[in-house]
């Protein structure tokens, strides 16, 4: 604005001077006016150009800042969108996991309830089996007592008969008699005459018999020692309840075999044959189709003789008994226990095969 004022003042002065100034003065004023114009032009060129350049530079910087701001805003919006998507994915994953956990928990609760129910049923079955076994045991004991009483009565009757027979065979008091070899008995009559009567059985034939039998007895006494030992062994085995039970078991007389094994166990409950007696008691019941009672005898082998070689076999037959009773779930449990406890046994291999078929 100052420049324009100077120009206007110079113009007015020039106009006044032209009216009243000389030619030289006019020329001088014209030079001054050109110089002023030149300065105005220089000022316009330099100052205004620099200002325009600065303004352009500022505009460029503002554009760059605006572009950078726009880029940052776009990046922030993109990050916010990605965060929102990630948050949604995380929430969905959490929801799926929660649903899966709930389903798993429900399934496990259902399985636990089912197992508890099966355990209750199994406990009821075991209670019934134990009750039936107790009743059967009581019935067997009662039957054995009755048989023992009958046997005692028979023995007493036989003893009485033997005593009566012995009393009947004793000779009466002999009359005054005289023996004379093999000729007979001479009886003395009151009149002093001698008469010969029929002779009684002579002792000579008895003596002859004894003499003839003596060589046989001597031969028997002179028998070799091994034969005598074998005879004694056969006699002892014939009175051993376990040996009798094994023979009856081989002959498929399972009821008689059970009683013999039971007698052997009663005689020696902690003996070397106790585990075998219990095992074959279970086998006898199994072969008769009494699987529930067989399970109890097998269990006694497992519980009381777990280290005995027959324990794996008892577990296997116990599982097979549950299979016969169509309780496959319990049979699976028994087979798994057999595999875990006796993995190297042949019974464990059989248990694996049977487990694969259930």
Coordinates of N, CA, C and O in Angstrom, one line a residue, residues 178-262:
X178 N -13.2 -185.8 74.9 CA -11.8 -186.1 74.7 C -11.6 -186.2 73.2 O -12.4 -186.8 72.5
X179 N -10.6 -185.6 72.7 CA -10.3 -185.6 71.3 C -9.2 -186.7 71.0 O -8.3 -186.9 71.8
X180 N -9.4 -187.3 69.9 CA -8.4 -188.4 69.6 C -8.1 -188.3 68.1 O -8.6 -188.9 67.3
X181 N -7.3 -187.3 67.8 CA -6.8 -187.1 66.4 C -7.9 -186.8 65.5 O -8.8 -186.0 65.8
X182 N -8.0 -187.7 64.5 CA -9.1 -187.5 63.5 C -10.2 -188.5 63.6 O -11.1 -188.6 62.8
X183 N -10.2 -189.3 64.7 CA -11.2 -190.3 64.9 C -12.5 -189.8 65.4 O -13.5 -190.5 65.2
X184 N -12.5 -188.7 66.1 CA -13.8 -188.2 66.6 C -13.7 -187.9 68.1 O -12.7 -187.9 68.7
X185 N -14.9 -187.7 68.7 CA -15.0 -187.4 70.1 C -15.6 -188.6 70.8 O -16.6 -189.2 70.4
X186 N -15.0 -189.0 72.0 CA -15.5 -190.1 72.8 C -16.2 -189.5 73.9 O -15.7 -188.7 74.7
X187 N -17.5 -189.9 74.1 CA -18.4 -189.4 75.1 C -18.5 -190.4 76.2 O -18.7 -191.6 75.9
X188 N -18.4 -190.0 77.4 CA -18.5 -190.9 78.6 C -19.9 -190.9 79.1 O -20.4 -189.8 79.5
X189 N -20.5 -192.0 79.1 CA -21.9 -192.1 79.6 C -21.9 -192.5 81.0 O -20.9 -193.1 81.5
X190 N -23.0 -192.3 81.7 CA -23.0 -192.6 83.2 C -22.8 -194.1 83.4 O -22.3 -194.5 84.5
X191 N -23.2 -195.0 82.5 CA -23.2 -196.4 82.8 C -21.8 -197.0 82.6 O -21.6 -198.2 82.7
X192 N -20.9 -196.2 82.2 CA -19.5 -196.6 82.1 C -19.1 -197.2 80.8 O -18.0 -197.5 80.5
X193 N -20.1 -197.3 79.9 CA -19.8 -197.8 78.6 C -19.4 -196.6 77.7 O -19.8 -195.5 77.8
X194 N -18.5 -196.9 76.8 CA -18.0 -196.0 75.8 C -18.7 -196.1 74.5 O -18.7 -197.3 74.0
X195 N -19.2 -195.0 74.0 CA -19.8 -195.1 72.7 C -19.2 -194.0 71.8 O -18.9 -192.9 72.3
X196 N -19.1 -194.2 70.6 CA -18.5 -193.3 69.6 C -19.6 -192.5 68.9 O -20.5 -193.1 68.3
X197 N -19.5 -191.2 69.0 CA -20.4 -190.4 68.3 C -19.8 -189.7 67.1 O -18.6 -189.7 66.9
X198 N -20.6 -189.0 66.4 CA -20.1 -188.2 65.2 C -19.1 -187.2 65.6 O -19.3 -186.4 66.5
X199 N -18.0 -187.1 64.9 CA -16.9 -186.2 65.2 C -17.2 -184.8 64.8 O -17.8 -184.5 63.8
X200 N -16.8 -183.9 65.7 CA -16.9 -182.4 65.4 C -15.9 -182.0 64.3 O -14.9 -182.8 64.1
X201 N -16.0 -180.9 63.8 CA -15.0 -180.4 62.8 C -13.6 -180.4 63.4 O -13.4 -179.8 64.5
X202 N -12.7 -181.0 62.8 CA -11.4 -181.2 63.4 C -10.6 -180.0 63.2 O -10.8 -179.2 62.2
X203 N -9.6 -179.8 64.1 CA -8.7 -178.6 63.9 C -7.6 -178.9 62.9 O -6.9 -178.0 62.5
X204 N -7.5 -180.2 62.6 CA -6.4 -180.5 61.6 C -6.6 -179.8 60.3 O -5.7 -179.3 59.7
X205 N -7.9 -179.9 59.7 CA -8.0 -179.2 58.4 C -7.7 -177.7 58.5 O -7.2 -177.1 57.6
X206 N -8.1 -177.1 59.6 CA -7.8 -175.7 59.8 C -6.4 -175.4 59.8 O -5.9 -174.5 59.2
X207 N -5.6 -176.3 60.5 CA -4.2 -176.2 60.5 C -3.6 -176.4 59.1 O -2.7 -175.7 58.7
X208 N -4.2 -177.3 58.4 CA -3.7 -177.6 57.1 C -3.9 -176.4 56.2 O -3.1 -176.0 55.4
X209 N -5.2 -175.8 56.4 CA -5.5 -174.6 55.6 C -4.5 -173.5 55.9 O -4.0 -172.7 55.0
X210 N -4.2 -173.3 57.2 CA -3.3 -172.2 57.6 C -1.9 -172.5 57.0 O -1.2 -171.6 56.6
X211 N -1.5 -173.8 57.0 CA -0.2 -174.1 56.5 C -0.2 -173.9 55.0 O 0.8 -173.4 54.4
X212 N -1.3 -174.2 54.3 CA -1.3 -173.9 52.8 C -1.4 -172.4 52.5 O -0.9 -172.0 51.5
X213 N -2.0 -171.7 53.4 CA -2.1 -170.2 53.2 C -0.9 -169.5 53.6 O -0.6 -168.4 53.1
X214 N -0.1 -170.1 54.4 CA 1.1 -169.5 54.9 C 2.1 -169.1 53.8 O 2.7 -168.0 53.8
X215 N 2.4 -170.0 52.8 CA 3.3 -169.5 51.8 C 2.8 -168.3 51.1 O 3.6 -167.4 50.7
X216 N 1.5 -168.1 50.8 CA 1.0 -166.9 50.2 C 1.3 -165.7 51.0 O 1.7 -164.6 50.5
X217 N 1.1 -165.8 52.3 CA 1.3 -164.6 53.2 C 2.8 -164.3 53.2 O 3.2 -163.1 53.2
X218 N 3.6 -165.3 53.3 CA 5.0 -165.1 53.3 C 5.4 -164.4 52.0 O 6.3 -163.5 52.0
X219 N 4.8 -164.8 50.9 CA 5.2 -164.2 49.6 C 4.8 -162.7 49.6 O 5.4 -161.9 49.1
X220 N 3.5 -162.5 50.2 CA 3.1 -161.1 50.2 C 4.0 -160.2 51.1 O 4.3 -159.1 50.8
X221 N 4.5 -160.8 52.2 CA 5.4 -160.1 53.1 C 6.7 -159.8 52.4 O 7.3 -158.8 52.7
X222 N 7.1 -160.8 51.5 CA 8.4 -160.6 50.8 C 8.2 -159.8 49.5 O 9.1 -159.9 48.7
X223 N 7.1 -159.1 49.3 CA 6.9 -158.4 48.1 C 8.0 -157.2 48.0 O 8.4 -156.7 49.0
X224 N 8.3 -156.8 46.8 CA 9.3 -155.7 46.7 C 8.8 -154.4 47.3 O 7.6 -154.1 47.2
X225 N 9.7 -153.6 47.8 CA 9.3 -152.3 48.4 C 8.7 -151.3 47.4 O 7.7 -150.6 47.8
X226 N 9.1 -151.2 46.1 CA 8.4 -150.2 45.2 C 6.9 -150.5 45.0 O 6.1 -149.7 45.0
X227 N 6.6 -151.8 44.9 CA 5.2 -152.2 44.8 C 4.4 -151.8 46.0 O 3.3 -151.3 45.9
X228 N 5.0 -152.0 47.2 CA 4.3 -151.6 48.4 C 4.1 -150.1 48.4 O 3.0 -149.6 48.8
X229 N 5.1 -149.3 48.0 CA 5.0 -147.8 48.0 C 3.9 -147.4 47.0 O 3.1 -146.5 47.3
X230 N 3.9 -148.1 45.9 CA 2.8 -147.7 44.9 C 1.5 -148.0 45.4 O 0.5 -147.3 45.3
X231 N 1.4 -149.2 46.2 CA 0.1 -149.5 46.7 C -0.3 -148.5 47.8 O -1.5 -148.1 47.9
X232 N 0.7 -148.1 48.6 CA 0.4 -147.1 49.7 C -0.1 -145.8 49.0 O -1.0 -145.1 49.5
X233 N 0.6 -145.4 47.9 CA 0.3 -144.1 47.3 C -1.1 -144.2 46.7 O -1.9 -143.3 46.8
X234 N -1.4 -145.4 46.1 CA -2.8 -145.5 45.5 C -3.8 -145.4 46.6 O -4.9 -144.8 46.4
X235 N -3.5 -146.1 47.8 CA -4.4 -146.0 48.9 C -4.6 -144.6 49.4 O -5.8 -144.2 49.7
X236 N -3.5 -143.9 49.5 CA -3.6 -142.5 50.0 C -4.4 -141.6 49.0 O -5.2 -140.7 49.4
X237 N -4.1 -141.8 47.7 CA -4.8 -141.0 46.7 C -6.3 -141.3 46.7 O -7.1 -140.5 46.3
X238 N -6.6 -142.6 47.0 CA -8.0 -142.9 47.0 C -8.8 -142.3 48.2 O -10.0 -142.2 48.1
X239 N -8.0 -141.8 49.2 CA -8.7 -141.1 50.3 C -8.5 -139.6 50.3 O -9.0 -138.9 51.1
X240 N -7.7 -139.1 49.3 CA -7.4 -137.6 49.2 C -8.6 -137.0 48.5 O -8.9 -137.3 47.3
X241 N -9.3 -136.1 49.2 CA -10.5 -135.5 48.5 C -10.2 -134.7 47.2 O -10.9 -134.8 46.3
X242 N -9.0 -134.1 47.2 CA -8.6 -133.3 46.0 C -8.4 -134.3 44.8 O -8.9 -134.0 43.7
X243 N -7.6 -135.4 45.1 CA -7.4 -136.4 44.0 C -8.7 -137.0 43.5 O -9.0 -137.2 42.3
X244 N -9.6 -137.3 44.5 CA -10.9 -137.8 44.1 C -11.7 -136.8 43.3 O -12.3 -137.2 42.3
X245 N -11.6 -135.5 43.7 CA -12.3 -134.5 42.9 C -11.8 -134.3 41.5 O -12.5 -134.2 40.6
X246 N -10.4 -134.5 41.3 CA -9.8 -134.3 40.0 C -10.3 -135.5 39.1 O -10.6 -135.3 37.9
X247 N -10.3 -136.7 39.7 CA -10.8 -137.8 38.9 C -12.3 -137.7 38.5 O -12.7 -137.9 37.4
X248 N -13.1 -137.2 39.4 CA -14.5 -136.9 39.2 C -14.6 -135.8 38.1 O -15.5 -135.9 37.2
X249 N -13.8 -134.8 38.2 CA -13.9 -133.7 37.2 C -13.5 -134.2 35.8 O -14.1 -133.8 34.9
X250 N -12.5 -135.1 35.8 CA -12.1 -135.6 34.5 C -13.2 -136.5 33.9 O -13.4 -136.6 32.7
X251 N -14.0 -137.1 34.8 CA -15.1 -138.0 34.3 C -16.4 -137.1 34.1 O -17.4 -137.7 33.9
X252 N -16.3 -135.8 34.2 CA -17.4 -134.9 34.0 C -18.5 -135.1 35.1 O -19.7 -134.8 34.8
X253 N -18.1 -135.5 36.2 CA -19.1 -135.6 37.4 C -18.9 -134.3 38.2 O -18.2 -134.4 39.3
X254 N -19.4 -133.2 37.7 CA -19.1 -131.9 38.2 C -19.7 -131.7 39.6 O -19.0 -131.1 40.5
X255 N -20.8 -132.2 39.9 CA -21.4 -132.0 41.2 C -20.6 -132.8 42.3 O -20.3 -132.2 43.3
X256 N -20.3 -134.0 42.0 CA -19.5 -134.8 42.9 C -18.1 -134.2 43.1 O -17.5 -134.1 44.2
X257 N -17.5 -133.7 42.0 CA -16.2 -133.1 42.0 C -16.2 -131.8 42.9 O -15.3 -131.6 43.7
X258 N -17.3 -131.0 42.7 CA -17.4 -129.8 43.6 C -17.4 -130.1 45.1 O -16.7 -129.5 45.9
X259 N -18.1 -131.2 45.4 CA -18.2 -131.6 46.8 C -16.8 -132.0 47.3 O -16.4 -131.7 48.5
X260 N -16.1 -132.8 46.5 CA -14.8 -133.3 46.9 C -13.8 -132.1 47.0 O -13.0 -132.1 48.0
X261 N -13.8 -131.1 46.1 CA -12.9 -130.0 46.2 C -13.3 -129.1 47.5 O -12.4 -128.6 48.2
X262 N -14.6 -129.0 47.7 CA -15.0 -128.3 48.9 C -14.6 -129.0 50.2 O -14.1 -128.3 51.1

